[in-house]
Short mmCIF file of C-alpha atoms and ligand atoms in Angstrom, two decimals:
data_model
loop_
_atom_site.label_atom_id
_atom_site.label_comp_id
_atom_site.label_asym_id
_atom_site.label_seq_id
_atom_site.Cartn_x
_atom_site.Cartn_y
_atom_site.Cartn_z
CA UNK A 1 93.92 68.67 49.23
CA UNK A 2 96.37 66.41 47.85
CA UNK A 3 98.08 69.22 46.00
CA UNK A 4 98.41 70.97 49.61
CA UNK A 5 99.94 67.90 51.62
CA UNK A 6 102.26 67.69 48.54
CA UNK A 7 103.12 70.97 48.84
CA UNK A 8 103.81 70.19 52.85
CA UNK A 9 106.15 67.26 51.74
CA UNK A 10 107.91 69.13 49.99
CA UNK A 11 108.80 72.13 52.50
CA UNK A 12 109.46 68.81 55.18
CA UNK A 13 111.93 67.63 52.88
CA UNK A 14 113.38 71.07 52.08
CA UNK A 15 113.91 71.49 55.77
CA UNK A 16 115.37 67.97 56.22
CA UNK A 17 118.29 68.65 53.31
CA UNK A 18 118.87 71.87 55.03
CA UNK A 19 119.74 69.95 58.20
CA UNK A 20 117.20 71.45 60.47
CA UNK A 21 117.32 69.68 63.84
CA UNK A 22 115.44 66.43 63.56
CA UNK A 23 114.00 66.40 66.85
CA UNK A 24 111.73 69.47 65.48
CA UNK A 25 111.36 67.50 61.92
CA UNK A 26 109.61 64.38 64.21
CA UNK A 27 107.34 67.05 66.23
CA UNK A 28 105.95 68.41 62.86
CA UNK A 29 105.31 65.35 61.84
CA UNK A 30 103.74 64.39 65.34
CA UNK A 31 101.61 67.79 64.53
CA UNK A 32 100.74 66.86 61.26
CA UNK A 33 99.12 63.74 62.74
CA UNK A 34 97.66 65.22 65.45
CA UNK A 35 95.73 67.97 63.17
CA UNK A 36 93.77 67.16 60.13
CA UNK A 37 94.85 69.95 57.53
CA UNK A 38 92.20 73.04 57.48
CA UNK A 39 89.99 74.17 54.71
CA UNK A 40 92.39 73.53 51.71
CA UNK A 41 91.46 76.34 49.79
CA UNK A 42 92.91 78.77 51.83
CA UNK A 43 96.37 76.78 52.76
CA UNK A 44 99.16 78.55 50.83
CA UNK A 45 100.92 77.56 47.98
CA UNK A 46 104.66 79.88 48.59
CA UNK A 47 105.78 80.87 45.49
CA UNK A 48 109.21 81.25 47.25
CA UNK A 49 111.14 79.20 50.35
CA UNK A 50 112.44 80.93 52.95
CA UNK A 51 116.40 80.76 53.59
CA UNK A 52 117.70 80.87 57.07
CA UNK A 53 118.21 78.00 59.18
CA UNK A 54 118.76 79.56 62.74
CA UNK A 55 115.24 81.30 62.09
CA UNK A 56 113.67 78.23 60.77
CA UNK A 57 114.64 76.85 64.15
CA UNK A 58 113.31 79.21 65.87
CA UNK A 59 109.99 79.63 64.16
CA UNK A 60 109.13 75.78 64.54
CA UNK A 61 110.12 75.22 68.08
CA UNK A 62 108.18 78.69 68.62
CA UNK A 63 104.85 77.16 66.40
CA UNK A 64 105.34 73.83 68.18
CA UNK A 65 105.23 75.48 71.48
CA UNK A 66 101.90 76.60 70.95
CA UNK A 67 103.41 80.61 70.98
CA UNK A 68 102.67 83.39 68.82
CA UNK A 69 105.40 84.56 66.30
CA UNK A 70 105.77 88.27 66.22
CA UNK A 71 108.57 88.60 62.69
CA UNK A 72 110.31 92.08 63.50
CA UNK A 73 112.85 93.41 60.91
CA UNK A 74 113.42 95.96 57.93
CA UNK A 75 111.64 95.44 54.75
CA UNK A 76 112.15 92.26 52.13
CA UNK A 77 113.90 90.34 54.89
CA UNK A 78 111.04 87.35 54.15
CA UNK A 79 108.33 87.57 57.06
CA UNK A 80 105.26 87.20 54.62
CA UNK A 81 107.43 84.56 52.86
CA UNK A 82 108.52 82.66 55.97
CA UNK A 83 105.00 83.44 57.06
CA UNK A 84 103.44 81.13 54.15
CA UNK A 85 105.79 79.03 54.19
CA UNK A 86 104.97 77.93 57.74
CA UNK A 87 101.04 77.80 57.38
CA UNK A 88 102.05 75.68 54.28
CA UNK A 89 103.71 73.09 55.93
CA UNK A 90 101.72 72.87 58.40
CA UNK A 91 98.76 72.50 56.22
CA UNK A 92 96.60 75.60 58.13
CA UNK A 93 94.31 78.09 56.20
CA UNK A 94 95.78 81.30 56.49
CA UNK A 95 93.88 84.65 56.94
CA UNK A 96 96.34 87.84 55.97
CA UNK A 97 95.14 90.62 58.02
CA UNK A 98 96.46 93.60 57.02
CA UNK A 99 96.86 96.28 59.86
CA UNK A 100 96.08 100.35 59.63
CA UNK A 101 95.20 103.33 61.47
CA UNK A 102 91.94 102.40 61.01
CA UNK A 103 91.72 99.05 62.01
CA UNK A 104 89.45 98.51 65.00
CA UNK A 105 87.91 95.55 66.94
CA UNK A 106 85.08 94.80 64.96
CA UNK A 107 87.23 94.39 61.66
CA UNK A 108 89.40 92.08 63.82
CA UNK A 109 86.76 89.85 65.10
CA UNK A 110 83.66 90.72 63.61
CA UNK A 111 80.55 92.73 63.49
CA UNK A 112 76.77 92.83 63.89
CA UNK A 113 75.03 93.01 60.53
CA UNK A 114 71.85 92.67 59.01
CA UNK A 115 70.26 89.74 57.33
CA UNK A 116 66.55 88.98 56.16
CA UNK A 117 65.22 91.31 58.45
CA UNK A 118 67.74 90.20 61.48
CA UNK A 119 70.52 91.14 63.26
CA UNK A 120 73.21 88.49 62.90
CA UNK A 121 77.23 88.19 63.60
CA UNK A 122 79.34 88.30 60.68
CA UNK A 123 82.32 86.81 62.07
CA UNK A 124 85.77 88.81 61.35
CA UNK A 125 89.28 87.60 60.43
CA UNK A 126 90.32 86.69 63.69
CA UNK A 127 86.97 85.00 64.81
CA UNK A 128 87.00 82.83 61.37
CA UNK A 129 90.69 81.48 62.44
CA UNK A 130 90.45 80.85 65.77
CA UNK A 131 87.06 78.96 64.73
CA UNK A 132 88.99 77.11 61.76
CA UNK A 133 92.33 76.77 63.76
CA UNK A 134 94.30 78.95 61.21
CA UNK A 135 97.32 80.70 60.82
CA UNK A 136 96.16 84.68 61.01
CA UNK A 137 99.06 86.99 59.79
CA UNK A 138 98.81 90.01 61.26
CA UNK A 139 100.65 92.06 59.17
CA UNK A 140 102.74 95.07 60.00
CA UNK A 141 100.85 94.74 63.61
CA UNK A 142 102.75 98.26 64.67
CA UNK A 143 100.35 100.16 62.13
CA UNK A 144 97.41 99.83 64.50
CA UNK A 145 96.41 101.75 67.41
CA UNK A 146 97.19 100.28 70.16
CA UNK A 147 93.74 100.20 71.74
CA UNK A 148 92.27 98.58 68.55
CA UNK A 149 94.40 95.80 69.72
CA UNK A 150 93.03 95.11 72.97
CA UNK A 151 90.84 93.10 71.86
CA UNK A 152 93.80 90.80 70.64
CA UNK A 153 95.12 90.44 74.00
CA UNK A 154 92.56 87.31 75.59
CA UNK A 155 92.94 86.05 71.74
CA UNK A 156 96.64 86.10 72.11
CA UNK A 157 97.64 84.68 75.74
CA UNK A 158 96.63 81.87 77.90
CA UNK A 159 92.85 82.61 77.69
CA UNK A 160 93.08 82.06 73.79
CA UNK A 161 89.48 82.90 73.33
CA UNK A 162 87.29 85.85 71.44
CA UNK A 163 85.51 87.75 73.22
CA UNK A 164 82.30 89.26 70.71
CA UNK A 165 79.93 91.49 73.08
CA UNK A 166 76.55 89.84 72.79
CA UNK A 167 77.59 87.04 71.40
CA UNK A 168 79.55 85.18 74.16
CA UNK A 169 83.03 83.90 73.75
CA UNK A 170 84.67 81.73 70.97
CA UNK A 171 87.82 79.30 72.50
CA UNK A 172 90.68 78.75 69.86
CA UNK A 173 91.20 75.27 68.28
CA UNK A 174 94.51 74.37 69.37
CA UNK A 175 96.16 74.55 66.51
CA UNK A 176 95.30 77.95 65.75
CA UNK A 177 98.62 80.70 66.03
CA UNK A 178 98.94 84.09 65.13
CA UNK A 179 101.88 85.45 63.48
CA UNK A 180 102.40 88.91 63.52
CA UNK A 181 104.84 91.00 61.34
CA UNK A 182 106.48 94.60 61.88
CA UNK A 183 108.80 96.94 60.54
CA UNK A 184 110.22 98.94 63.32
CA UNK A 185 110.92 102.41 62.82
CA UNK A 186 109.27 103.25 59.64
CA UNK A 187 106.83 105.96 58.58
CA UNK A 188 103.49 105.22 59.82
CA UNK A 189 104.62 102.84 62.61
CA UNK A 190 103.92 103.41 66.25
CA UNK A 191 105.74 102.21 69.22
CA UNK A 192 104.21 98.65 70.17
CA UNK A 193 102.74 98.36 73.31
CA UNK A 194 104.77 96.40 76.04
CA UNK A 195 101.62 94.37 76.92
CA UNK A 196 100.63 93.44 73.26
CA UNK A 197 104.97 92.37 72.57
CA UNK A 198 104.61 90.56 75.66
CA UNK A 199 102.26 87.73 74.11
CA UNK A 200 104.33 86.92 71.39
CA UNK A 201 108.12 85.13 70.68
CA UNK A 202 109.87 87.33 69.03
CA UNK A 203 112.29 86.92 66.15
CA UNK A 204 114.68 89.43 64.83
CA UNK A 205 114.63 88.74 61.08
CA UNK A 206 117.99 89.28 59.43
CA UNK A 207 119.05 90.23 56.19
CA UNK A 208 119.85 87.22 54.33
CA UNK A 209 123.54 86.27 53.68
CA UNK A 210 125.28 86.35 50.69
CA UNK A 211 125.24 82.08 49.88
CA UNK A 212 121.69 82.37 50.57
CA UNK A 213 121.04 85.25 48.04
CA UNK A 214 123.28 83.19 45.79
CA UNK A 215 120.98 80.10 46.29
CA UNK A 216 117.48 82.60 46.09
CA UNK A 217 118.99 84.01 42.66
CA UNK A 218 119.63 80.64 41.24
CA UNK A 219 115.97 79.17 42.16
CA UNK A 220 114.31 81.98 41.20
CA UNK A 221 115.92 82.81 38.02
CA UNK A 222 117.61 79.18 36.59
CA UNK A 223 118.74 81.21 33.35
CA UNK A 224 120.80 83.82 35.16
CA UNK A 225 124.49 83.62 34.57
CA UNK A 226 126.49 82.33 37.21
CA UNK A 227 128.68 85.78 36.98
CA UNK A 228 125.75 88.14 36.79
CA UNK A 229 124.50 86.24 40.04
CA UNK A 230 127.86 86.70 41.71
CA UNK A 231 128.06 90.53 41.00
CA UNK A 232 124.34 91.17 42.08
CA UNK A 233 124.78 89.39 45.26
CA UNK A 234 127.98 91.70 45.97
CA UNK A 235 125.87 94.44 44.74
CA UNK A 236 123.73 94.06 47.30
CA UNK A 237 126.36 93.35 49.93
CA UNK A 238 128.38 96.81 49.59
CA UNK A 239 124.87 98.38 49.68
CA UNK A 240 124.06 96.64 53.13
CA UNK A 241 127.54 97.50 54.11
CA UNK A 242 127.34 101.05 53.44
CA UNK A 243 124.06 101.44 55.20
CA UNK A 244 125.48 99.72 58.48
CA UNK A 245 128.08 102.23 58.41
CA UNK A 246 125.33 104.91 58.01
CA UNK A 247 127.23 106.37 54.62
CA UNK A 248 123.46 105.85 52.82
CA UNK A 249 120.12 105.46 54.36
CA UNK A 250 118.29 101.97 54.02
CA UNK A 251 116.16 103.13 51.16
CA UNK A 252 118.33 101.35 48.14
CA UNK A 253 118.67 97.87 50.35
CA UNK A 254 115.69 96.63 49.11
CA UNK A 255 116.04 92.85 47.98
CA UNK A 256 112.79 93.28 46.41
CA UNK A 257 113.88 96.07 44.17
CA UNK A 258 117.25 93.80 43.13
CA UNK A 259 114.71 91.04 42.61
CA UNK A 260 112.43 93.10 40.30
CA UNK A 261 114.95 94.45 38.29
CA UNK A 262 116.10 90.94 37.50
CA UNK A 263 112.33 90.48 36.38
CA UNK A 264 112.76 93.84 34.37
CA UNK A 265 116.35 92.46 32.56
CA UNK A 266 114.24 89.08 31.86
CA UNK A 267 112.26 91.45 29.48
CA UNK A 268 115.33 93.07 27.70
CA UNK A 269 115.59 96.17 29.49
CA UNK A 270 119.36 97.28 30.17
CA UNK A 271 120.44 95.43 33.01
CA UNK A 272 122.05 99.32 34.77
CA UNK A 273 118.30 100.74 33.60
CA UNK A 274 116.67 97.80 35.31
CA UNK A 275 118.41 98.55 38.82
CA UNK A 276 118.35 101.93 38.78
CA UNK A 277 114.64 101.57 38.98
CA UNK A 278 114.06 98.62 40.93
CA UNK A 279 117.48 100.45 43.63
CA UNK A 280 119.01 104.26 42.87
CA UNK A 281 115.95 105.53 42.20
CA UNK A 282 114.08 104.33 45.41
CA UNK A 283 116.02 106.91 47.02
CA UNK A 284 115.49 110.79 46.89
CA UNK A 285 117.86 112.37 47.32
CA UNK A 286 120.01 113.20 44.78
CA UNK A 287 123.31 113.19 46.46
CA UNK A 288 122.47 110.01 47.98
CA UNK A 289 121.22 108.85 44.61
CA UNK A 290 124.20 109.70 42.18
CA UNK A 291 126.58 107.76 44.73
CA UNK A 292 124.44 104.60 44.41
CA UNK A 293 124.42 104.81 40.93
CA UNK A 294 128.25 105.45 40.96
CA UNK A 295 128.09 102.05 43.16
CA UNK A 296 126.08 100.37 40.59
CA UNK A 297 128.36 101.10 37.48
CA UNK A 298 131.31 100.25 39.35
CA UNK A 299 130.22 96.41 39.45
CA UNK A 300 127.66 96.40 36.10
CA UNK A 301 128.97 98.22 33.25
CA UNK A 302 126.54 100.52 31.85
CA UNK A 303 127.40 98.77 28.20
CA UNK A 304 126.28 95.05 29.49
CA UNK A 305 122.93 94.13 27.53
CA UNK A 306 120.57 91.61 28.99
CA UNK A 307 121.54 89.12 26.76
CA UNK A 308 124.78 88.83 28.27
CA UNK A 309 123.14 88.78 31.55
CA UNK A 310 121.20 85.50 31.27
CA UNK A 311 122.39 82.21 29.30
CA UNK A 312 119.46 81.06 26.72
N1 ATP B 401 115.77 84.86 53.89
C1 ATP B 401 115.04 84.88 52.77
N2 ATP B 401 114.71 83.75 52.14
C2 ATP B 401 113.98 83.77 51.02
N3 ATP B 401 113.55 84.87 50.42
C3 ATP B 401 113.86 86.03 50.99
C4 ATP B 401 114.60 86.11 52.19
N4 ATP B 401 114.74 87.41 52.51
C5 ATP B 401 114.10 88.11 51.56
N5 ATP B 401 113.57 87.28 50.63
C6 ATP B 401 112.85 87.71 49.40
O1 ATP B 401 112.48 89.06 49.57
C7 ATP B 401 111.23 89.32 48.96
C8 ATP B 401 110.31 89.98 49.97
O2 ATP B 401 109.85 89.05 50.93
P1 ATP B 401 108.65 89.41 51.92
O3 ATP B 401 107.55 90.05 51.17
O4 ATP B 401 108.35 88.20 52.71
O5 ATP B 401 109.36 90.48 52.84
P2 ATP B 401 108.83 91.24 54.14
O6 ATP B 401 109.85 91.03 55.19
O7 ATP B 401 107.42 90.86 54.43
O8 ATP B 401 108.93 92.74 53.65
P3 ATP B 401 108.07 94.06 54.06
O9 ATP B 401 108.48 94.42 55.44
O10 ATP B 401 108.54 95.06 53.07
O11 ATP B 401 106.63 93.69 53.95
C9 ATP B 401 110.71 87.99 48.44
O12 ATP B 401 110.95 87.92 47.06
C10 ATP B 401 111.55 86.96 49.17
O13 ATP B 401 111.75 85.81 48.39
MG1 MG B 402 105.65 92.03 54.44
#
């Protein structure tokens, strides 16, 4: 448990040198106090922090409000990270539930099942933290059916109970919240219902900007040259530029795919290899592919080696 409140301190004082408003800094503390930390084994440890001080901002006050955080925005633009980072510090077990077609309301709250010869409730993701006052993530929320959601609607507004037929009704803990994630638009996605957005604040996550990548790229890979840094971070810049002015689809602006190509270098592979796997080739279509890889080459020479990529 110790390990876990460190890990807290530490995303406090992360917040604190980022000069987060300290009004909000005293109310997590004042939360902190207020709630014992939850089962420690299933706090977070983030591998990564989250950059972005507006949305900071407006997660917290949102979380210290007592809403529900619905994270809206294209793909790798840190909701799962922000996500963890947030149960983290505020010391909450966290239950990732990952939402499909196929989800329905007993996989959300629970189901009848049978034990030694009896029926008995085994509680579901959404029963377990509202019981445990958790953090439940309910990823990419816009892959559901709507009706399968229903069920979420007295968890999610002022009743803040769960309703399981035949079993009567669970009330929240207070501290519990429910953060829900979406990518609009994609494949597989439906349009969320007005009544389910209604429950939750909304933030619009944004790409991050270009110090920020900086900052990520140094944390997350100390050995990387400060010039290697600098040209993936513009990489990735005239790549979000050329997708806002529609001149390539969003397929290549995948920070995730910049990331794990960095991984890929770290293991020798040639540096214009490593991102035309972890970039060009996520798109596919040729076209659109040869004129990404004609945007690669133009910043990384397809000669540089991965040793000249990282300082040992
Ligand atoms: N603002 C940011 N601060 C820190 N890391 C970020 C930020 N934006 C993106 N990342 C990085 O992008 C990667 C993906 O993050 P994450 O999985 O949270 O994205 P996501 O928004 O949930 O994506 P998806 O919609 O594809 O599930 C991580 O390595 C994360 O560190
Ligand atoms: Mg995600």
């Amino acid at each position: 448990m110790e390990e876990k409140q460190a890990v807290s301190r530490k995303i406090l004082d992360f917040l604190q040198q980022e000069g987060i408003n300290p009004e909000i800094l005293k109310q997590i503390r004042a939360f902190l106090d207020a709630h014992p930390a939850g089962n420690p084994d299933r706090i977070p440890t983030p591998r990564y922090a989250y950059y972005g001080n507006e949305i900071w901002e407006q997660a917290l006050t949102a979380i210290l409000c007592g809403k529900n955080l619905l994270l809206a925005g294209g793909k790798a633009t840190g909701k799962n990270v922000l996500a963890q980072n947030l149960a983290a510090l505020f010391l909450r077990p966290m239950w990732n539930i990952s939402l499909h077609v196929n989800t329905d309301a007993a996989s959300l709250v629970g189901t009848d099942t049978f034990q030694d010869g009896a029926v008995t409730f085994r509680p579901g993701p959404v029963y377990e933290c509202g019981a445990q006052g958790g953090f439940g993530v309910l990823d990419e929320i816009n892959m559901a059916k709507n009706e399968a959601l229903a069920v979420m609607h007295a968890v999610l507004d002022f009743r803040r109970s769960v309703d399981v037929p035949g079993y009567g009704s669970l009330e929240l803990r207070p501290e519990t919240r429910f953060l829900a994630t979406m990518n609009y638009g994609y494949a597989g996605t439906r349009e969320m219902n007005e009544a389910l957005a209604s429950r939750f604040a909304v933030i619009a996550m944004p790409t991050i900007s270009q110090d920020n990548l900086e900052r990520l790229l140094s944390e997350q890979y100390p050995n990387l040259n400060r010039k290697t840094r600098g040209l993936l971070a513009g990489l990735f810049f005239d790549l979000n530029k050329k997708c806002l002015n529609s001149e390539i689809s969003t397929r290549a602006l995948d920070l995730r795919g910049l990331l794990d190509a960095v991984d890929l270098m770290g293991l020798g592979l040639n540096p214009a290899a490593a991102l035309d796997m972890g970039i060009t080739n996520k798109s596919f279509d040729p076209y659109e592919r040869q004129l990404i890889h004609d945007m690669i080459a133009a910043r990384i020479p397809s000669k540089l080696r991965c040793d000249q990529v990282f300082d040992r």
